[in-house]
Coordinates of C-alpha atoms and ligand atoms in Angstrom, one line a residue:
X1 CA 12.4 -17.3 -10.7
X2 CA 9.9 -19.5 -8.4
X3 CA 12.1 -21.2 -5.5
X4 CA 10.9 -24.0 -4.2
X5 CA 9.7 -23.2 -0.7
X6 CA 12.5 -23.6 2.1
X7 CA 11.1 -22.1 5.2
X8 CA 8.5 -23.3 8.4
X9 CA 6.1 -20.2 8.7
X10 CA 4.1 -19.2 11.8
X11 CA 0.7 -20.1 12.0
X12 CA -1.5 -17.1 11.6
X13 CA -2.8 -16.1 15.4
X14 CA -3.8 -12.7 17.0
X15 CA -1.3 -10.5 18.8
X16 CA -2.2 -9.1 21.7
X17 CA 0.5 -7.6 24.5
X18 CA 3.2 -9.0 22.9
X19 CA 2.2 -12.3 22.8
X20 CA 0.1 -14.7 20.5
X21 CA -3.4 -14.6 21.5
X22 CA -6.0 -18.1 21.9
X23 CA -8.9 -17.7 20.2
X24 CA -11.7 -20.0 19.8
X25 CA -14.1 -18.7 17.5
X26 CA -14.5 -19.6 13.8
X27 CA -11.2 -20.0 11.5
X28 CA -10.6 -19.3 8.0
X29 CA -8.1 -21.6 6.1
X30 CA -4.9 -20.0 4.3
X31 CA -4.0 -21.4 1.1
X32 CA -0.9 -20.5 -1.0
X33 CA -1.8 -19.4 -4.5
X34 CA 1.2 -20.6 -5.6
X35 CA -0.3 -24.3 -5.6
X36 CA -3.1 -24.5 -3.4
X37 CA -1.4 -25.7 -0.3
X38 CA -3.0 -24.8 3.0
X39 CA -0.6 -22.9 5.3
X40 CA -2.3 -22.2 8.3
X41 CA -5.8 -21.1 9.9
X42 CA -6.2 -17.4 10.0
X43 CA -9.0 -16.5 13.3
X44 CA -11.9 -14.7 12.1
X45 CA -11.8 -12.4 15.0
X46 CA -14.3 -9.5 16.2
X47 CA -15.4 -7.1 18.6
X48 CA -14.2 -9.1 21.4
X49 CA -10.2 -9.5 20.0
X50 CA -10.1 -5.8 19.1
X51 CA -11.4 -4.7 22.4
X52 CA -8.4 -6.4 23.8
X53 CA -5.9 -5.0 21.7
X54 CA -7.0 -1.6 22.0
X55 CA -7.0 -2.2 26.0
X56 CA -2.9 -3.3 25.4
X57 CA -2.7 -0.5 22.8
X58 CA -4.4 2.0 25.2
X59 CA -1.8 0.8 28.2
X60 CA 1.0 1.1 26.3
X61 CA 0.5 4.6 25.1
X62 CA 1.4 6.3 28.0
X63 CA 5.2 5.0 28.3
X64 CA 5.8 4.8 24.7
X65 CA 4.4 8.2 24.0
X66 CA 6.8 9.6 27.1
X67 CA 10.1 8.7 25.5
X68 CA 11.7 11.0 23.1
X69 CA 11.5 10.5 19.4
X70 CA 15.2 10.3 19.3
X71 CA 14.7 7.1 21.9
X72 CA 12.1 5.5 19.8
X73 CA 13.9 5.6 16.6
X74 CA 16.6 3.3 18.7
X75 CA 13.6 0.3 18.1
X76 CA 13.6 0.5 14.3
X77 CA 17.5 0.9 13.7
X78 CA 17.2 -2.7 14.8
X79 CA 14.7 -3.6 13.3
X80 CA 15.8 -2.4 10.3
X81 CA 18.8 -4.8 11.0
X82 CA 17.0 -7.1 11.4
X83 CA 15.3 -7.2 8.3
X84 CA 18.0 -7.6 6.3
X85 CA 19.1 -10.5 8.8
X86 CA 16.0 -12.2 8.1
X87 CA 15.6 -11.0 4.1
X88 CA 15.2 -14.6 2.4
X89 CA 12.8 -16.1 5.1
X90 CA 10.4 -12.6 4.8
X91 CA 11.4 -13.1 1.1
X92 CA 9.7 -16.5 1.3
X93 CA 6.7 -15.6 3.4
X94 CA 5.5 -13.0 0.9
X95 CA 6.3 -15.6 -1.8
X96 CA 4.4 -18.5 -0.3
X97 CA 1.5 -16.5 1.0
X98 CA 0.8 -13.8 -1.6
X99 CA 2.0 -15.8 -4.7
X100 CA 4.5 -13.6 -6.5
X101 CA 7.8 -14.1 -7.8
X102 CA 10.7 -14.6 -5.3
X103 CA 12.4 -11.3 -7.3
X104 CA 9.2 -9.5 -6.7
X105 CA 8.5 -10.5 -3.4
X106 CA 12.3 -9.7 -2.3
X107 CA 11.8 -6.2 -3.9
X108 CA 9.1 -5.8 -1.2
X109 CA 10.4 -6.4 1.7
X110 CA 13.6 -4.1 0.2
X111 CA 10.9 -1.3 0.1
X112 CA 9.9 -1.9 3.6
X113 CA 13.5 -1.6 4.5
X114 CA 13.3 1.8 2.7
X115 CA 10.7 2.5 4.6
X116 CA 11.7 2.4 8.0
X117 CA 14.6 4.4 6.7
X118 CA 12.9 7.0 6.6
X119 CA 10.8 6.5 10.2
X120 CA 14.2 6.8 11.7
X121 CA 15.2 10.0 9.7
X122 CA 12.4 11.3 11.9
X123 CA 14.5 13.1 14.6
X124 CA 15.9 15.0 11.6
X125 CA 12.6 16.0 10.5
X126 CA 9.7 16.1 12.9
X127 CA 12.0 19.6 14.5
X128 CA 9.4 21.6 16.5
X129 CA 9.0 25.5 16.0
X130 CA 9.6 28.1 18.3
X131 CA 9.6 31.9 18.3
X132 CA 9.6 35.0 20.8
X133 CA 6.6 36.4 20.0
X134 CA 7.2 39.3 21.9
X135 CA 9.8 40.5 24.0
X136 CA 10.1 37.5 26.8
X137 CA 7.1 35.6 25.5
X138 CA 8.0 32.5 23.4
X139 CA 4.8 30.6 21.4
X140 CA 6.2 26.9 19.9
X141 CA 4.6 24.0 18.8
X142 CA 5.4 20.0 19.0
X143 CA 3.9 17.2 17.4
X144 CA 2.0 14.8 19.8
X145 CA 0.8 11.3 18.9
X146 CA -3.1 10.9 18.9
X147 CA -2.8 8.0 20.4
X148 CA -4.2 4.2 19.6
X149 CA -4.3 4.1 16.0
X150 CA -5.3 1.2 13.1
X151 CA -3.6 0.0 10.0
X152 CA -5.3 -2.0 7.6
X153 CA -4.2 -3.6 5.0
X154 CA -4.8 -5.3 1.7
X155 CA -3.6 -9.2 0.1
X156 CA -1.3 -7.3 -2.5
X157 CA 1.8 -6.0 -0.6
X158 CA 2.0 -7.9 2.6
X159 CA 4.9 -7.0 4.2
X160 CA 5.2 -3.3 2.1
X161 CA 2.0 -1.9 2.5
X162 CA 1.8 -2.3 7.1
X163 CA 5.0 -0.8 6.7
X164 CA 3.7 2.4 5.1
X165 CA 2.4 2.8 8.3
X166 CA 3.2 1.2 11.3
X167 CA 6.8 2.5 11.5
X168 CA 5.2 6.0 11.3
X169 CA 3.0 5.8 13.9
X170 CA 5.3 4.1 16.0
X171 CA 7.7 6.2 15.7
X172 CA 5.8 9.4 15.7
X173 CA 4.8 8.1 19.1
X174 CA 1.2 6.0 18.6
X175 CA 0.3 2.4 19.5
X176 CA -1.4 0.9 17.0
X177 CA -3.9 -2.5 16.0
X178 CA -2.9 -3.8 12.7
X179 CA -5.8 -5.9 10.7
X180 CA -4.2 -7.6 7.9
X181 CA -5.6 -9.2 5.0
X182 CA -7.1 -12.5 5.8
X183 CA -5.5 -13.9 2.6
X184 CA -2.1 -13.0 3.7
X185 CA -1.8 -13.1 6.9
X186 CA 1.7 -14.5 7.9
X187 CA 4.3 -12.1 6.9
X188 CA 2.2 -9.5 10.0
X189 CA 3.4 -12.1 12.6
X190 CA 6.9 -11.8 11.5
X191 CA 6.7 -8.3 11.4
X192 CA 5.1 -8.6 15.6
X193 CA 7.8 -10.7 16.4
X194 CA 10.9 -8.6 15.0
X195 CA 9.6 -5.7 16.5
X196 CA 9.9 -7.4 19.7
X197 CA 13.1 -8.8 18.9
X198 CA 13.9 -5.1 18.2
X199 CA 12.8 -3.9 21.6
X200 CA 9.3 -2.3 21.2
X201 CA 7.8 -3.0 24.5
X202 CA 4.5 -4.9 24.5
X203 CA 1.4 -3.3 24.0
X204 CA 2.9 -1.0 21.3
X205 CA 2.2 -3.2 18.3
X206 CA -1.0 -5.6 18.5
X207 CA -2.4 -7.7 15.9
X208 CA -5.8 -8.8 14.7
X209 CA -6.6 -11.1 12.5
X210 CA -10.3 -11.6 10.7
X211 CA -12.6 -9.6 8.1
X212 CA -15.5 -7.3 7.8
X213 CA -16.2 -7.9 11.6
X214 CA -12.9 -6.4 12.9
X215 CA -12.9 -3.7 10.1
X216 CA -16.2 -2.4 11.4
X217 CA -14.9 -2.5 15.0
X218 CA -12.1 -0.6 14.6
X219 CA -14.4 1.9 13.0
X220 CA -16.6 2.2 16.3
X221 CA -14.2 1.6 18.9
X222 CA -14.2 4.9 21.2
X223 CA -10.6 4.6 21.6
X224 CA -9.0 4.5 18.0
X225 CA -7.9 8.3 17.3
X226 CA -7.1 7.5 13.4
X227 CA -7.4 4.7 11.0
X228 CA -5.4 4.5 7.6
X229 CA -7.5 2.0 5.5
X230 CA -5.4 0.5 2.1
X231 CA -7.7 -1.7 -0.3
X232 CA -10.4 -1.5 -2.9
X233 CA -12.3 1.4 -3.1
X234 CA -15.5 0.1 -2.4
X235 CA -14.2 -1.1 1.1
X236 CA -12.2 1.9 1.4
X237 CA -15.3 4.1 0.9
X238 CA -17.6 2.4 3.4
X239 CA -14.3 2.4 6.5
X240 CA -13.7 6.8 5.4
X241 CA -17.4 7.1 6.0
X242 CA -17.5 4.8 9.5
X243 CA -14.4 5.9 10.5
X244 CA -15.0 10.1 10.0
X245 CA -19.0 9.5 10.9
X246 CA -17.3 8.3 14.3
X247 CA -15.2 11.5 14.8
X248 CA -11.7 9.6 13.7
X249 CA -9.0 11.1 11.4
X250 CA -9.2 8.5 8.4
X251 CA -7.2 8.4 5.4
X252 CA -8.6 5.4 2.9
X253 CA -6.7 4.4 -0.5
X254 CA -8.8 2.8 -2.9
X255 CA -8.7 0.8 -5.8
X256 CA -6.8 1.8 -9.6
X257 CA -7.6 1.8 -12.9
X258 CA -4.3 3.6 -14.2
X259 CA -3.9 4.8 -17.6
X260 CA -0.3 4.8 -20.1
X261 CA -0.4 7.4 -22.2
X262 CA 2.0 6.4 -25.8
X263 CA 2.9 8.8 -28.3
X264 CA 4.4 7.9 -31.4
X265 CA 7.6 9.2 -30.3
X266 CA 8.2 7.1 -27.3
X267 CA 11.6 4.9 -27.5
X268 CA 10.5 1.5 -28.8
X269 CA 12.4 -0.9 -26.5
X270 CA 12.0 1.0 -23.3
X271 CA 8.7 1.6 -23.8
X272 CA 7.4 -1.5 -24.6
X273 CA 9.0 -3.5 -22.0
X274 CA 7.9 -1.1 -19.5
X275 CA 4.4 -0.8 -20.5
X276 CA 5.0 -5.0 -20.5
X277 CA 6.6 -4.7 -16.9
X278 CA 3.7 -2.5 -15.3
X279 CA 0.9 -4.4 -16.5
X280 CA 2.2 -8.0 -15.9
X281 CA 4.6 -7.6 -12.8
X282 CA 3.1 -8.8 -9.4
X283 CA 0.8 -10.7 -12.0
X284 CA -0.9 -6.8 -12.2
X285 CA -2.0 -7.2 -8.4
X286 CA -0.4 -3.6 -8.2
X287 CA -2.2 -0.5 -7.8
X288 CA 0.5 1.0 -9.4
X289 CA -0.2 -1.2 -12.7
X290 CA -0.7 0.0 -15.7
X291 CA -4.1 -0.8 -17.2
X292 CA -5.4 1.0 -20.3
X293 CA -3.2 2.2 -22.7
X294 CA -4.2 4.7 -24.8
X295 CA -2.1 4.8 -27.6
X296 CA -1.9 7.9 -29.9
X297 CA -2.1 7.7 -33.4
X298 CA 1.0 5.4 -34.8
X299 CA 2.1 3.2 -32.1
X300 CA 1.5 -0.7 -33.9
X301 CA 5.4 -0.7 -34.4
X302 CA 5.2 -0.7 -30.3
X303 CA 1.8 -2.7 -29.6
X304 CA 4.2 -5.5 -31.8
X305 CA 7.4 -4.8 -29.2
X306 CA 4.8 -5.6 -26.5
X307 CA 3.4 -8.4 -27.9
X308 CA 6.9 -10.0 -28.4
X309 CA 8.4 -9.5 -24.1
X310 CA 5.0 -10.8 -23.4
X311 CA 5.3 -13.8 -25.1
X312 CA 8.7 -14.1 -22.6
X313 CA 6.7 -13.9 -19.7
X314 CA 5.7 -17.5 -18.6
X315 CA 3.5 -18.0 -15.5
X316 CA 5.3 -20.0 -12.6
X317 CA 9.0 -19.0 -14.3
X318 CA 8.8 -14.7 -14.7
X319 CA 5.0 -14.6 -13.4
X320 CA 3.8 -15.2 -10.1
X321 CA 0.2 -16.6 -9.1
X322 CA -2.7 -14.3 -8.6
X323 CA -4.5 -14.5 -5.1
X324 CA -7.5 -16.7 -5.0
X325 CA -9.5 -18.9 -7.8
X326 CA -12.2 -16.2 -7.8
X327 CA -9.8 -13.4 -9.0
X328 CA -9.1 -15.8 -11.8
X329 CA -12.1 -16.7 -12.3
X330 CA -12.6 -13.0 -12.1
X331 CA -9.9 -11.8 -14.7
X332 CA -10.8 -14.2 -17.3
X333 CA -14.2 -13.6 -17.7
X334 CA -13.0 -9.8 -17.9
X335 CA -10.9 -11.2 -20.9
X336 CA -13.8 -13.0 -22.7
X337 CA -16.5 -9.9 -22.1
X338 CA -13.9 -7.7 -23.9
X339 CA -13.6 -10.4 -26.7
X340 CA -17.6 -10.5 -26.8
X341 CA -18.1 -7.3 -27.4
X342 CA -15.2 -7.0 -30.0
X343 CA -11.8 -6.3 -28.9
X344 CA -9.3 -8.2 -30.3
X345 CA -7.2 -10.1 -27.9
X346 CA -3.6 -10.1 -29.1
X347 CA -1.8 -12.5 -25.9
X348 CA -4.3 -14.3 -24.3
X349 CA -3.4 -15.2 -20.6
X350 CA -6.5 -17.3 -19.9
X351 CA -6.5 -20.7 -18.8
X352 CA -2.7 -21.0 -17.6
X353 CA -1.4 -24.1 -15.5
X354 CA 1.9 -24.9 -14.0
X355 CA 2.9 -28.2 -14.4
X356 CA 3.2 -29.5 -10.7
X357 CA 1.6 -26.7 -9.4
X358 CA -2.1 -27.3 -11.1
X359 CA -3.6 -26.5 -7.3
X360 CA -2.2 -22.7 -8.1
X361 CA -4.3 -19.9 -9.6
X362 CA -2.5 -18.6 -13.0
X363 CA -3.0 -16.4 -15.6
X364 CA -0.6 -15.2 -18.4
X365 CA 0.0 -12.3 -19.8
X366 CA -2.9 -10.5 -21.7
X367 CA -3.1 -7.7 -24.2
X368 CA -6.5 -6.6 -25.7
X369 CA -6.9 -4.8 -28.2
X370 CA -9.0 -2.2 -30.0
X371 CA -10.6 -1.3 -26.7
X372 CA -13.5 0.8 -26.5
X373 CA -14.2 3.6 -23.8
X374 CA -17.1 2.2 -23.0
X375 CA -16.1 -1.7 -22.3
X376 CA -15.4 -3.1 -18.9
X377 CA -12.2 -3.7 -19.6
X378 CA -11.9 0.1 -20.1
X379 CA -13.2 1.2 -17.0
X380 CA -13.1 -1.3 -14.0
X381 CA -10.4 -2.6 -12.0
X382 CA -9.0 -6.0 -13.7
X383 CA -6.2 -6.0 -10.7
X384 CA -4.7 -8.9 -13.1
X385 CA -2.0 -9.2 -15.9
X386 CA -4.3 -7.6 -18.5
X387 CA -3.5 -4.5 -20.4
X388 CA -6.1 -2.6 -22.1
X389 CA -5.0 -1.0 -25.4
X390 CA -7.6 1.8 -26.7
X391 CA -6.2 3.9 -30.1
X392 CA -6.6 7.7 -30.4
X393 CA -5.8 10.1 -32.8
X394 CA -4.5 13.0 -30.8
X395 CA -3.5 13.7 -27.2
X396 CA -6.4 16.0 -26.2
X397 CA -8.3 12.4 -26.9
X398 CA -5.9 10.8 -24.8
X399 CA -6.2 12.8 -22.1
X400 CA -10.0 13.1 -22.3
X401 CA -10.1 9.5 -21.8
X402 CA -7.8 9.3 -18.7
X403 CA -9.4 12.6 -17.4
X404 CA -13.1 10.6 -17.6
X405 CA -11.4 7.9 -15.3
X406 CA -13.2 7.9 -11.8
X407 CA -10.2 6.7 -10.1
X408 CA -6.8 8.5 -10.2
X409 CA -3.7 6.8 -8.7
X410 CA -1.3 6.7 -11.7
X411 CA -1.1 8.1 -14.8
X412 CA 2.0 8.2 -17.3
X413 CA 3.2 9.4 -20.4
X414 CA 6.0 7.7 -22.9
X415 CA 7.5 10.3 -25.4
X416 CA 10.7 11.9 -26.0
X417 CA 8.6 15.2 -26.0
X418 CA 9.6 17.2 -22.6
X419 CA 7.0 19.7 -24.1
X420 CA 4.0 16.8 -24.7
X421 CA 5.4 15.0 -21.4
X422 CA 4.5 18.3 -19.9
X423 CA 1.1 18.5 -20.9
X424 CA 0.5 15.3 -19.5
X425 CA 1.9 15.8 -15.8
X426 CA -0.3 19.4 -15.8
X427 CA -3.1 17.4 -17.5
X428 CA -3.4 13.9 -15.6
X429 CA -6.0 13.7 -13.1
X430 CA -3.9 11.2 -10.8
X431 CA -2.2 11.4 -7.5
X432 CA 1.1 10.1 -9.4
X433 CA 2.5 10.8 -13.0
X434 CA 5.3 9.4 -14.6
X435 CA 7.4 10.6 -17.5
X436 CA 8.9 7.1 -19.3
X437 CA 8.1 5.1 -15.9
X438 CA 5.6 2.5 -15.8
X439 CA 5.0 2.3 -12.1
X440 CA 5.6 5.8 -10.8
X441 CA 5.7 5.0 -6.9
X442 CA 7.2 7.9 -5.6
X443 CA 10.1 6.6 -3.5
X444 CA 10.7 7.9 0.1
X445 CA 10.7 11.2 1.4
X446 CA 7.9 11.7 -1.2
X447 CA 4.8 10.8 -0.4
X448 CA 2.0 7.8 -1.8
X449 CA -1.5 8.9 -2.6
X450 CA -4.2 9.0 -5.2
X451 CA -6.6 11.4 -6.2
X452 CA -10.4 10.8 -7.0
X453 CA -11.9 7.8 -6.3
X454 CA -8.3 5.9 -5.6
X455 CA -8.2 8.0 -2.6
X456 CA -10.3 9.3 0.5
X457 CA -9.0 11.5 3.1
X458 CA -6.6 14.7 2.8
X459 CA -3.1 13.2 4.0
X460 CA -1.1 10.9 1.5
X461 CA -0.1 7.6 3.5
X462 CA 3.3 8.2 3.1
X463 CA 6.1 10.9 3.4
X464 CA 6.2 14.1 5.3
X465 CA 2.2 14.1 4.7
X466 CA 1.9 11.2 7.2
X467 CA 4.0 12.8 10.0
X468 CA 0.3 15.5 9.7
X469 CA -1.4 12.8 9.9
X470 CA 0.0 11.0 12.9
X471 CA 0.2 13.6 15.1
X472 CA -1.5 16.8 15.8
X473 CA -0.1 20.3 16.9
X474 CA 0.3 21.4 20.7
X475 CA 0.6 24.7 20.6
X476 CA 2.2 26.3 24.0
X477 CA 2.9 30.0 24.9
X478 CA 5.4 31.1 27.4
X479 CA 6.2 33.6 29.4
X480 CA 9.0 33.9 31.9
X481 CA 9.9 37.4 32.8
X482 CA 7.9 38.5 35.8
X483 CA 8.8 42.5 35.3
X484 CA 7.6 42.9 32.3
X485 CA 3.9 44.6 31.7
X486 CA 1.2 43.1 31.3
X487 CA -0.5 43.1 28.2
X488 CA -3.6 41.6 26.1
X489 CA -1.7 38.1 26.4
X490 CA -1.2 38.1 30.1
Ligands
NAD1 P1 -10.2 -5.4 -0.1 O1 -10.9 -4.1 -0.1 O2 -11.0 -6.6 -0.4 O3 -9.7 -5.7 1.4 C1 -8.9 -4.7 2.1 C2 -9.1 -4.9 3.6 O4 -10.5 -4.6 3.9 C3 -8.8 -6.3 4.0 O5 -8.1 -6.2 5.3 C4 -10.1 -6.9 4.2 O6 -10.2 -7.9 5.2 C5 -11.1 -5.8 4.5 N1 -12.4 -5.9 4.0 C6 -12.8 -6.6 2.9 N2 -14.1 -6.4 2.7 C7 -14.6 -5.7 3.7 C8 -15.9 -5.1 4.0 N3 -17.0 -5.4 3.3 N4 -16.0 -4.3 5.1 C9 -14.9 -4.1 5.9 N5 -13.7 -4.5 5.6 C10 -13.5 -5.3 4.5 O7 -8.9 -5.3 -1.0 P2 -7.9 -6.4 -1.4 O8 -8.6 -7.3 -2.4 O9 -7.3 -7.1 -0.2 O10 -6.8 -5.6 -2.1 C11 -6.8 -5.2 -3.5 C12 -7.3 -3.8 -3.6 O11 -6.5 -2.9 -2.9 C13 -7.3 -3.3 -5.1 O12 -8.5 -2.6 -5.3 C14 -6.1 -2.4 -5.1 O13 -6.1 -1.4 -6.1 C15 -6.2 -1.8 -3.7 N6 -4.9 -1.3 -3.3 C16 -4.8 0.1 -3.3 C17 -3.6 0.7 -3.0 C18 -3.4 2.2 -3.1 O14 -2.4 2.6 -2.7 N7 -4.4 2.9 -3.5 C19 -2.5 -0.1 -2.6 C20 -2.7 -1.5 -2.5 C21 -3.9 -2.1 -2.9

């Protein structure tokens, strides 16, 4: 359900040194998709902002990177805390600024929660390795931060997707520059200011606001070890080339086009309502959600199922806004191309209002079908509530189709089949599979990542794969018995 909104947000404003930042270039108005009300002025910030966040990054390193990891974990246990004191208002922020449903936006910040779970579990599993080599000659290794480090991050998740990796790096003993999405924001400067509440001394966690400008500084700035880029993959291509021409570690997620995979077989109910679920929840802002689904040979009983929960989702009650006008404008001329060019469209989300909310940018649920391979809605990213539905006769086809994909962050199967569901996981060419699971986010310890175009870079953002990616290897041999020969070591 849509709640009313309760709470007085901060205004959007760079964070620099633990504290809010003047700036007095150009601004860039923030406008709530829910019903086009402005929220603040987000500063369009460049060279000169990250400069000075690096410098308070760059200061800070030394101190935070001294204390043990078992002392810096102390920061987010209370922030964690502090999270769940503060639920409803963050709640709120990601409601008001992004545009999903309160449910949706609660779930997000839950994940976040999850998240720093696991960047406290660190000290139980960043254990450095140590072994005599030879008699009185020990070799070990420790992970070492690399330093200042930059997050960026997209509109869709703006509270989940910084905490991927901020509490991470923090932890793991980095200072870092977050550039959120100018769309969204607010929900960062919450994030600044709980972490100070928490204890993280200044410097560690800076903030700058802006576009294009800041993204392209970030990528040249001498002092940035590693930048972890989350977006679209056309951005997310041009930041891994910057980022890795300039000698950083760079790890870029990309856009999704993710393919559901139905066989005859699947339960009815549970599949249609979560094929339903992945393509219409965060009003299919998700890289997660679904988008094409191929359905093998006779599926109508469940294209009807579908047809019936969608007509239960109703935008502004179960279905949040999407982000701007333009990604309206966006997915609904993706709706009419398909119809052009002869799909059939069985729920038709376009042109949705909210009655006292007619500033907000809405569309409903949509289902195409009879999809072709070769349309647009086929192969680009919608990143809207729109499911594709293309008809096969046999799994190889299926699979064939999903294979030809150039992205690859989710693929799934629904069947009651272990031996077809097989097929699929071996077969997918995606990052993550699920069996009967519409969005298959791994949850934590595992880690988030794509393959193929949805992702660019080796580590996973996520998981034990981001402790690699955080830190690098000092490698240290020892020797402390005088009497002993010398050898090819000594
Ligand atoms: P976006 O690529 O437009 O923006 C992402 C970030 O890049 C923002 O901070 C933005 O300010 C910056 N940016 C935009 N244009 C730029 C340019 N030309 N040069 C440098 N920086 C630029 O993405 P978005 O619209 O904010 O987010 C939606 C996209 O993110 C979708 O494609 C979605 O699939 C993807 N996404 C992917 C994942 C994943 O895990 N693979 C997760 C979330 C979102």
């Amino acid at each position: 359900m849509i709640t009313p909104t309760q709470i007085k947000w901060p205004e959007a404003k760079n964070h620099i040194n633990g504290q809010v930042a003047d700036f007095q270039g150009t601004t860039m108005e923030v406008i709530s998709p829910l019903d086009g009300a402005r929220l603040s002025e987000v500063p369009m910030s460049g060279k000169p902002e990250v400069d000075a966040a690096v410098k308070a990054a760059k200061e800070a390193f030394p101190n935070w990177s001294s204390k043990t990891l078992k002392e810096r974990v102390q920061v987010f246990f209370r922030y964690r805390a502090l999270l769940e004191k503060h639920m409803d208002e963050l709640t709120e922020l990601v409601h008001i600024e992004n545009g999903k449903t309160w449910d949706e936006a609660k779930a997000e910040i839950e994940k976040s929660i999850e998240l720093c779970e696991f960047a406290v579990s660190m000290p139980q599993i960043v254990v450095n390795e140590v072994q005599e080599v030879s008699r009185g000659v020990e070799c070990r290794i420790e992970r070492k931060p690399l330093g200042v480090v930059a997050c960026i991050s997209p509109f869709n998740f703006p509270n989940m997707v910084p905490h991927w990796t901020v509490p991470n790096a923090l932890v793991l003993g980095n200072t870092v520059v977050l550039k959120p999405s100018e769309l969204v924001p607010l929900s960062a400067m919450r994030m600044a200011e709980l972490l100070k509440e928490a204890g993280l001394p200044n410097g560690c966690f800076n903030i700058v606001h802006g576009g294009k400008e800041v993204v392209e500084a970030i990528c040249d700035h001498t002092h940035i070890e590693a930048v972890s880029f989350v977006g679209s993959t056309a951005v997310a291509k041009l930041v891994y080339i910057r980022a890795s021409s300039n000698l950083k570690r760079c790890v870029a997620l990309g856009g999704a086009k993710n393919h559901l995979l139905v066989l005859p077989d699947a339960h009815l109910e549970m599949t249609a309502s979560n094929v339903v679920a992945s393509m219409s929840g965060c009003a299919g802002q998700r890289c997660m959600a679904a988008s094409v689904m191929v359905g093998v040979d006779q599926v109508q009983h469940i294209i009807d199922k579908m047809v019936e929960d969608a007509k239960t989702i109703v935008p502004g009650e179960n279905l949040g806004s999407v982000i701007s006008a333009a990604a309206k404008e966006r997915i609904e001329k993706y709706i009419s191309e398909a119809e052009a060019a002869g799909a059939k469209i069985l729920v038709d989300g376009r042109g949705a209002t909210v009655p006292g909310k007619e500033g907000g940018f809405y569309v409903g649920p949509t289902i195409i079908d009879y999809v072709t391979p070769d349309m647009s809605v086929a192969k680009e990213e919608i990143f809207g509530p729109v499911i594709s539905i293309i008809r096969t006769k046999t799994l190889d086809e299926a699979i064939a189709i999903e294979n030809s994909s150039n992205y690859g962050n989710a693929a799934a199967v629904f069947t009651q089949s272990g031996a077809l569901a097989k097929v699929v996981m071996e077969k997918a060419s995606a990052g993550m599979i699920g069996v009967n699971i519409g969005v298959p986010v791994p949850r934590e310890p595992f880690a988030f990542g794509g393959w193929n175009e949805s992702k660019f870079g080796v580590a996973d953002i996520t998981g034990k794969s981001s402790i690699e990616f955080w830190t690098q290897n000092k490698k240290t041999s020892t020797k402390w018995n005088p009497e002993a020969r010398t050898n090819w070591m000594s």
